Coordinates of C-alpha atoms and ligand atoms in Angstrom, one line a residue:
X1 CA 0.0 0.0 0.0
X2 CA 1.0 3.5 -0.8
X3 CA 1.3 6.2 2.3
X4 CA -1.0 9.0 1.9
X5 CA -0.4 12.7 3.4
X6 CA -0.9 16.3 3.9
X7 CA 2.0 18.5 3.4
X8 CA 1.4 22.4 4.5
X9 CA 3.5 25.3 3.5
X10 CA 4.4 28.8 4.8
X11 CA 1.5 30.0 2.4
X12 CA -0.7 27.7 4.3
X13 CA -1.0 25.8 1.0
X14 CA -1.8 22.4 1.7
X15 CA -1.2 19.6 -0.7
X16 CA -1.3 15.9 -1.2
X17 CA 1.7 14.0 -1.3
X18 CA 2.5 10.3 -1.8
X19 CA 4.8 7.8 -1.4
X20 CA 4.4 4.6 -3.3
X21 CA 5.1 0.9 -1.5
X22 CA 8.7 0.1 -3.0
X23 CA 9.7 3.3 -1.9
X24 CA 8.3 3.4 1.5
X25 CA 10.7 2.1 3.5
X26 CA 13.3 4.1 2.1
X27 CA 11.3 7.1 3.1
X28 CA 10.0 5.9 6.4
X29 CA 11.6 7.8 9.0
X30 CA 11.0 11.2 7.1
X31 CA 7.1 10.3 7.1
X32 CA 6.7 11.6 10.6
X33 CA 3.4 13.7 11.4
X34 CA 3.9 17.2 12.5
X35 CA 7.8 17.7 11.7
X36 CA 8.7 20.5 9.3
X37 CA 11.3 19.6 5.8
X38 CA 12.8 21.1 3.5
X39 CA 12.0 18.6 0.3
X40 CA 14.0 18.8 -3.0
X41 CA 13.8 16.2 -5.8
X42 CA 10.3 15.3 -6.0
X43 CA 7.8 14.9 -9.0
X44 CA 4.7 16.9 -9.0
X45 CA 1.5 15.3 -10.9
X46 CA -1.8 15.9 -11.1
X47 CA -4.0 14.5 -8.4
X48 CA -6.8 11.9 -8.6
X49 CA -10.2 14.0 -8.8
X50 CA -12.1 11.7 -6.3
X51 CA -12.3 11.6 -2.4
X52 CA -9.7 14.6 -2.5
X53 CA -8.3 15.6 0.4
X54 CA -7.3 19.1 -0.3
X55 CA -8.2 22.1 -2.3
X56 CA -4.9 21.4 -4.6
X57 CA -5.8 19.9 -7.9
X58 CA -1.7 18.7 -8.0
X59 CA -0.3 16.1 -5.7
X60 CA 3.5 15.7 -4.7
X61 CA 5.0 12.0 -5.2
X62 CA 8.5 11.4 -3.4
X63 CA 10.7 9.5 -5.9
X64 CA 14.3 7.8 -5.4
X65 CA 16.1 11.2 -5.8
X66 CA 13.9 12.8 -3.0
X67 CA 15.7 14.2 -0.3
X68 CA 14.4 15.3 3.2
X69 CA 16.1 17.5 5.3
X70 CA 14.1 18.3 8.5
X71 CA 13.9 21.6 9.9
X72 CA 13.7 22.5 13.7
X73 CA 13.3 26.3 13.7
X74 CA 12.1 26.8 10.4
X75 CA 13.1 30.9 9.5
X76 CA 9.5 31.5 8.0
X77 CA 6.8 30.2 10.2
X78 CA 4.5 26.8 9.1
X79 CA 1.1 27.1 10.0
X80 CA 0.7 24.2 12.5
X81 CA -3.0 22.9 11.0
X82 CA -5.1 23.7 8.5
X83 CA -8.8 22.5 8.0
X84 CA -11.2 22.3 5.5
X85 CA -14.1 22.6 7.5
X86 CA -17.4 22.9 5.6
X87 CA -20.8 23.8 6.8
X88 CA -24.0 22.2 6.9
X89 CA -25.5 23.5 3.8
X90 CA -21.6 22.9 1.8
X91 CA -21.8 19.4 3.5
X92 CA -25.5 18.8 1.9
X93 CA -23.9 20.2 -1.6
X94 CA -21.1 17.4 -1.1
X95 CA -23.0 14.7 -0.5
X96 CA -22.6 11.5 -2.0
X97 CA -20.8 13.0 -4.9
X98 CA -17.4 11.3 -3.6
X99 CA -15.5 14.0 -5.0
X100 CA -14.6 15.8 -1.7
X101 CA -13.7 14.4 1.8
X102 CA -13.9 17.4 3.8
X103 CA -13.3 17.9 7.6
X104 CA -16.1 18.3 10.0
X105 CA -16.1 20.3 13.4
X106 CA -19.2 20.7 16.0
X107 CA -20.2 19.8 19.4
X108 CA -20.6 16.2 20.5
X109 CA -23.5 15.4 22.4
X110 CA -24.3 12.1 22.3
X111 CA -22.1 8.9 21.4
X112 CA -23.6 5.1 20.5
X113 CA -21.2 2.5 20.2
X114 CA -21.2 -1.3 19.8
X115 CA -17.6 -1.9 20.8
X116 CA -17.1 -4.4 23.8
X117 CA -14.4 -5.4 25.9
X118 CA -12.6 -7.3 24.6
X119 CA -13.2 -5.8 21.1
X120 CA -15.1 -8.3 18.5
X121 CA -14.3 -8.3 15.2
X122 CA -17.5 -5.7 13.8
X123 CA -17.1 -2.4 15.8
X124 CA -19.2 0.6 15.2
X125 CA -19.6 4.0 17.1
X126 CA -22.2 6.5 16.1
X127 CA -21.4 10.1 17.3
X128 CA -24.1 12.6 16.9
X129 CA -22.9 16.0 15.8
X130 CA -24.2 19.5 16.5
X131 CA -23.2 21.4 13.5
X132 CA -23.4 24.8 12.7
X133 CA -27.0 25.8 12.2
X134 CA -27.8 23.4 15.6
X135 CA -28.7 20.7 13.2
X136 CA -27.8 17.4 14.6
X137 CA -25.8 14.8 12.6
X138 CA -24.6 11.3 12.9
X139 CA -20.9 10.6 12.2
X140 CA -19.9 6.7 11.9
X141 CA -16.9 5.3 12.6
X142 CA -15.9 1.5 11.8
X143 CA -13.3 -0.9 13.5
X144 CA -10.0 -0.1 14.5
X145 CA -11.1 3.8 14.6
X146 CA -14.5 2.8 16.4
X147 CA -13.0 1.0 18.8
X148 CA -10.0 3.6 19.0
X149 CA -12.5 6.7 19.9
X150 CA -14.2 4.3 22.4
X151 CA -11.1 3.9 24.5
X152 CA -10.8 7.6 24.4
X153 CA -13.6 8.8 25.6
X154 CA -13.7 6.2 28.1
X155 CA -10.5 7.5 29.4
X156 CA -11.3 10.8 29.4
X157 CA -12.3 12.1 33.0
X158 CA -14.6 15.0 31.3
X159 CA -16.5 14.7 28.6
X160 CA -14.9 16.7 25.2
X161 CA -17.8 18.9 23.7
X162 CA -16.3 20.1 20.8
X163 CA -15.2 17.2 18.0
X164 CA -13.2 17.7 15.0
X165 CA -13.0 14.9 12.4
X166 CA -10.9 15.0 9.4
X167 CA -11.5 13.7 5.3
X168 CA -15.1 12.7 6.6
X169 CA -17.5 11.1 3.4
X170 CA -20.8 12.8 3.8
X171 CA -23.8 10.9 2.4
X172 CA -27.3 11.6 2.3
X173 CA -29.7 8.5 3.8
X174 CA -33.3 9.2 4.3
X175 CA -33.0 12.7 3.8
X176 CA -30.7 13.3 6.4
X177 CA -26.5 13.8 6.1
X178 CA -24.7 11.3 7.7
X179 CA -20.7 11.4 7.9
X180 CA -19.3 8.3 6.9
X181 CA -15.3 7.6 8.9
X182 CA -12.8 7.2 5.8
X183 CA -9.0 5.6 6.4
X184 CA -8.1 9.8 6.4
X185 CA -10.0 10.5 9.5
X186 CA -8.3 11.6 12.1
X187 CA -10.5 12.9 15.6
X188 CA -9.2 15.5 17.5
X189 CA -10.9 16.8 20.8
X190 CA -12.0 20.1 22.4
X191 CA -8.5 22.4 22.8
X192 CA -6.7 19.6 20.8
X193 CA -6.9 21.9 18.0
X194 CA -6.7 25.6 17.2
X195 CA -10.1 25.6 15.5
X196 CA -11.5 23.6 18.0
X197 CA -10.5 25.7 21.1
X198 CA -12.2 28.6 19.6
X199 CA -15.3 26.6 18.8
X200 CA -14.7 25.1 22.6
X201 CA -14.7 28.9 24.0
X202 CA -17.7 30.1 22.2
X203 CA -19.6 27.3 23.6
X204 CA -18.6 27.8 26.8
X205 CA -19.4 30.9 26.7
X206 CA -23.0 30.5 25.5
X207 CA -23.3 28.4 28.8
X208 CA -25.1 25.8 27.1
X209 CA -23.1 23.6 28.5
X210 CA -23.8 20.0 30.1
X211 CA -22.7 18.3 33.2
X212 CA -19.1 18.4 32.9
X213 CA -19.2 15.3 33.4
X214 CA -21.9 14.1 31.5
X215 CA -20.6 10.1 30.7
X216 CA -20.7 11.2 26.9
X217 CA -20.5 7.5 26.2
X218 CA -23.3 5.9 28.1
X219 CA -25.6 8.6 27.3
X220 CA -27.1 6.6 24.3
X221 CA -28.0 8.4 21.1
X222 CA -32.0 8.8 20.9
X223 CA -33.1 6.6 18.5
X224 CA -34.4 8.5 15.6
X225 CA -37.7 8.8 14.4
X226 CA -38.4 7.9 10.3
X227 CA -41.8 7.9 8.2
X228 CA -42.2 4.4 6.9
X229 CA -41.2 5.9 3.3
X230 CA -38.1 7.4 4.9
X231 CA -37.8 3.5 6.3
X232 CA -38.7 2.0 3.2
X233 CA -35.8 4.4 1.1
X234 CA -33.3 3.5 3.9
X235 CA -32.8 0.0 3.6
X236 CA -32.8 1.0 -0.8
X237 CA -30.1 3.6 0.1
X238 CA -27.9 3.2 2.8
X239 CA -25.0 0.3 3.2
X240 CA -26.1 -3.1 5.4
X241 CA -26.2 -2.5 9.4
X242 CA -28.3 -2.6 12.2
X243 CA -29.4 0.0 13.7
X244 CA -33.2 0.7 15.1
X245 CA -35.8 3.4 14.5
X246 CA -39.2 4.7 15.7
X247 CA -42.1 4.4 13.2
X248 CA -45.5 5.6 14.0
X249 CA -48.4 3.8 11.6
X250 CA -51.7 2.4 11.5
X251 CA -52.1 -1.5 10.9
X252 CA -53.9 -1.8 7.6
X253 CA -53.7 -5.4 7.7
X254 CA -53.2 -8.7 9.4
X255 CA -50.8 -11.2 6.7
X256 CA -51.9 -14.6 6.9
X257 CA -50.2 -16.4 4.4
X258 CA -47.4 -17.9 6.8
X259 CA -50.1 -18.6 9.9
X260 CA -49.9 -16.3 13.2
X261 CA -47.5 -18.6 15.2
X262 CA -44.9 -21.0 14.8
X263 CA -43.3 -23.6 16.7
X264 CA -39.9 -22.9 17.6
X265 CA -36.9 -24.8 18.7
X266 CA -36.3 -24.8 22.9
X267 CA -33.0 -23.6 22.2
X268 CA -32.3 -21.4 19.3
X269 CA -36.2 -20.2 19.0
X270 CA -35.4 -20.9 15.3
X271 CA -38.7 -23.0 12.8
X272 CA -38.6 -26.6 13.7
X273 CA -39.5 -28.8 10.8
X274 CA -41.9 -32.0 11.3
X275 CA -41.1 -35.5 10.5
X276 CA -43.5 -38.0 11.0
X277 CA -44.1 -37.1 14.6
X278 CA -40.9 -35.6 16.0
X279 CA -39.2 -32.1 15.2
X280 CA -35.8 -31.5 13.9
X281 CA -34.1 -28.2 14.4
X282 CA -31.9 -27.8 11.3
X283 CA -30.0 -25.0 13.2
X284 CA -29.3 -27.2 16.3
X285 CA -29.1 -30.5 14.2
X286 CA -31.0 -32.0 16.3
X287 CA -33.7 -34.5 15.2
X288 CA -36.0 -34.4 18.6
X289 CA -36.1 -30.9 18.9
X290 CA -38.1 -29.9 21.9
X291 CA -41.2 -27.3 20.5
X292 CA -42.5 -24.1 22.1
X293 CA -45.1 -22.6 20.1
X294 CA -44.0 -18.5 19.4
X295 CA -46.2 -15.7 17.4
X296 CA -45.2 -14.7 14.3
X297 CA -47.3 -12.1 13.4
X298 CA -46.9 -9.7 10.0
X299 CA -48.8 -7.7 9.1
X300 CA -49.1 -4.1 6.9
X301 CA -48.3 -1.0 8.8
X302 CA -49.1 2.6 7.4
X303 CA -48.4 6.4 7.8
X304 CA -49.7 9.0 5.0
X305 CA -45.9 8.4 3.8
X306 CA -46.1 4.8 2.4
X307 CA -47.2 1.2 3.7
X308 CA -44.2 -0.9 4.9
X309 CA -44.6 -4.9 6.0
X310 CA -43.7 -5.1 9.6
X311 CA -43.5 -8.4 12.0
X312 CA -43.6 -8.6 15.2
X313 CA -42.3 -12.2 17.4
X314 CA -43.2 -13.8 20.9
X315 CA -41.7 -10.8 23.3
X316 CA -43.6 -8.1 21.5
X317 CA -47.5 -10.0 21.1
X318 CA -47.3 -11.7 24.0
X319 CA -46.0 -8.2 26.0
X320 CA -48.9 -6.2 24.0
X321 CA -51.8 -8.6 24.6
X322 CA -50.4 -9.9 28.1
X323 CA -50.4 -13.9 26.5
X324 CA -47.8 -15.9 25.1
X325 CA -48.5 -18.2 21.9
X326 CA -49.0 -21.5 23.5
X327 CA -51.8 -19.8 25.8
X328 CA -53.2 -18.0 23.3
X329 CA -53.9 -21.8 21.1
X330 CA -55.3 -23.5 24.6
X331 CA -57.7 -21.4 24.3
X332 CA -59.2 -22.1 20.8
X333 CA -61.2 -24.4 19.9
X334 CA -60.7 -27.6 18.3
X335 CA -58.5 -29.9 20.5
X336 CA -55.4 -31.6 19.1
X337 CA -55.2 -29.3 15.7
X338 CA -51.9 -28.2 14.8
X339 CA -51.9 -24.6 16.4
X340 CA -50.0 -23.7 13.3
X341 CA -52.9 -24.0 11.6
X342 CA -55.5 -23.0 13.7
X343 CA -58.2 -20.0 13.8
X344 CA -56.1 -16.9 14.2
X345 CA -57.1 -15.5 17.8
X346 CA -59.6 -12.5 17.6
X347 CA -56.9 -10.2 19.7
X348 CA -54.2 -10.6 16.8
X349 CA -57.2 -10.0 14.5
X350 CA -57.9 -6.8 16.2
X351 CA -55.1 -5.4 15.6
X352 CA -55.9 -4.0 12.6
X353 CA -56.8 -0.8 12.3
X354 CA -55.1 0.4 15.3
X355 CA -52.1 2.8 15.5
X356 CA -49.0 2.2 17.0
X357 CA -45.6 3.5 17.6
X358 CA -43.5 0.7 16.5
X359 CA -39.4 0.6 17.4
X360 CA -38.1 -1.8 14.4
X361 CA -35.3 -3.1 13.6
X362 CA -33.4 -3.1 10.4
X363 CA -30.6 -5.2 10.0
X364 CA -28.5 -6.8 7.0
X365 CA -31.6 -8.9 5.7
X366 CA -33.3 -6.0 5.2
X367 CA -31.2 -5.1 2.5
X368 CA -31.1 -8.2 0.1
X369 CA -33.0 -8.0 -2.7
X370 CA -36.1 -9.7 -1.9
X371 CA -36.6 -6.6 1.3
X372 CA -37.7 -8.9 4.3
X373 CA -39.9 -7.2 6.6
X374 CA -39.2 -5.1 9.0
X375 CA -38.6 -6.8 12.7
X376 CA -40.7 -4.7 15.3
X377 CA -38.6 -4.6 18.3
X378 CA -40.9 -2.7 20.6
X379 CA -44.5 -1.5 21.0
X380 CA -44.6 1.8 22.5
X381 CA -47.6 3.0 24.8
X382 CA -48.5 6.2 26.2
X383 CA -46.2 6.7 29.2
X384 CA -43.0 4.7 28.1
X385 CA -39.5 6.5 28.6
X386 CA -38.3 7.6 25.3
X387 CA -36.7 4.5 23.9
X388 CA -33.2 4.0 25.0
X389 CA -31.1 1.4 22.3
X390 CA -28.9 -1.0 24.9
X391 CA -25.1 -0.1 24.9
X392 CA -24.6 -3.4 23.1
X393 CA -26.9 -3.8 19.5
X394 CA -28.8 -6.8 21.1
X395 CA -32.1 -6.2 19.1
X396 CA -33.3 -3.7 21.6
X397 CA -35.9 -4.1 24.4
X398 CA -37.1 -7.9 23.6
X399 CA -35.6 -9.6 25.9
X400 CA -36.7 -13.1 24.5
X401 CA -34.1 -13.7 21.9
X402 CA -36.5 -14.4 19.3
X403 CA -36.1 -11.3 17.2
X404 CA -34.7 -13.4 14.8
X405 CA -36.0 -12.3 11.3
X406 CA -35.2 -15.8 9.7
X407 CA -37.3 -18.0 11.1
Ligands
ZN1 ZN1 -32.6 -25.0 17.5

């Protein structure tokens, strides 16, 4: 792999340079972040017009005749940073056209992450971002750099408020800008940087200020609130994850097709499959599977957006109608049929037509092709605490495990 960097000159023209693989160990110990040369003996090309990283449409390449000699007192000052900050509405003109990775500065106020201890291999932390015009948006960062920022704010005794993040990708999902992390990024804290002390003293001045000590970290991010077409463009526009959202909608329809319930394995809460007259759990290999009877319940949910297909599992039904499945089919008639395909119980039925505010989950099967449906996580009633995601993505407040959408 090549080494990409910044170089910045008493003009405070900043430009890309790069150094290419076969050459980087012979250039190694000049390639040192924050020192000041004097360069002779390099080539100067054009730069690559995509995900650039400076204004400079030229870029610098150090060659076999390059020579670095590094200054300590250099006789005309070097600015020691220079950012290319853009605003909210620049950000909106930039996004998704992957021509520009430009640097993003605002107040922190809220911080999500999936990162455990010890780190797995998946990491993700979602920072949400006060920018400019007191719009709020979300900044992602993947792996090594999620689990990287984690530690830091961990170890931080005070919360930073002001977060600067540099050669950020901004992308627009849902109709909202979202920052994408890029192998560029660096993050730089409150006073860390020039730009972001003065950012750090205007807030403070305002007064606006949290808790000093605010636990930045646990303080989940809200989860956000989408109309189901907003939901419904998501999973068509934005890359494979899981993350949940709010959705209010009226049920215009109870989905039939595939029954009301299921019978599940014991173990894995996963579709057993009859032979003859034992169950085999494919998942658990096992071929006499114990069977617990669970809803599986989809049905048609709609706002004056669009209609989405939603399902809801065991922890949800059974919490909204205060009855679990295998109650629920004691209590039809007709002894000994197979509550799989039984009469649907009135309550389930009754369901339609009433409106709900529905946490769901979307994760990576909701973006194959053939668009599964939506997993509802959580009914909301009147009353409930504004929904809190757990520190770890576990699939939210259903504690039963059997959020599974591939059942
Ligand atoms: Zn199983």
């Amino acid at each position: 792999m090549c080494v990409d960097m910044l170089l910045l000159d008493s003009q405070a023209t900043m430009m890309p340079a790069t150094v290419n693989v076969n050459r980087r160990a012979a250039h190694q110990t000049n390639l040192e972040a924050g020192s000041v040369y004097s360069l002779t003996g390099f080539e100067v090309t054009s730069c690559n017009q995509d995900y650039r990283l400076s204004d400079s449409s030229l870029l610098i390449r150090f060659s076999d005749s390059t020579t670095f000699e590094k200054i300590t007192e250099p006789t005309v000052p070097i600015p020691i940073e220079s950012f290319r900050f853009r605003n909210y509405s620049e950000m909106l003109g930039l996004a998704n056209s992957n021509n520009q990775l430009p640097d993003l500065i605002g107040e922190i106020t809220a911080v999500k992450s999936t990162v455990t201890d010890p780190p797995l291999d998946k990491n993700r932390v979602n920072a949400t971002i006060k920018m400019d015009n007191d719009t709020s948006v979300t900044m992602t960062l993947f792996d090594a750099q999620a689990v990287k920022i984690h530690n830091q704010l961990e170890q931080m005794s005070v919360d930073p408020r002001v977060f600067v993040a540099t050669s950020v990708n901004p992308r627009m999902v849902g109709g909202r800008l979202f920052f994408n992390a890029t192998a560029g990024t660096h993050i730089h804290f409150d006073k860390e940087t020039v730009a972001g002390e003065s950012l750090f003293s205007r807030l403070s001045e305002q007064g606006t200020g949290r808790a000093q000590v605010a636990r930045l970290l646990r303080s989940f991010a809200k989860v956000e609130t989408l109309s189901i077409s907003e939901l419904n463009d998501f999973v068509l526009n934005a890359s494979s994850q899981d993350i949940d959202f709010i959705c209010t909608g009226k049920v215009t329809g109870i989905k039939l097709d595939k029954g009301w319930c299921y019978i599940s394995c014991a173990r894995c809460f996963r579709k057993l499959h009859r032979s003859g007259s034992s169950l085999t759990c494919l998942s658990c290999n096992n071929t006499d599977a114990v069977g617990i009877l669970r809803y599986r319940v989809e049905m048609s949910v709609a706002d004056e957006t669009g209609e989405g297909l939603f399902v809801a599992f065991e922890g949800v039904v059974a919490k909204l109608h205060n009855m679990r499945a295998h109650e629920a089919a004691n209590l039809l008639p007709g002894d000994g049929v197979n509550p799989e395909e039984s009469d649907v119980p009135q309550f389930v039925l009754d369901m339609e037509g009433n409106t709900y505010m529905f946490q769901v989950k979307v994760g990576p099967y909701n973006f194959t092709a053939n668009n599964h449906s939506f997993t509802i996580t959580r009914i909301l009633g009147e009353g409930d605490p504004e929904p809190q995601p757990a520190f770890v993505d576990d699939g939210g407040a259903d504690d039963n495990g059997d959020d599974n959408n591939d059942v």
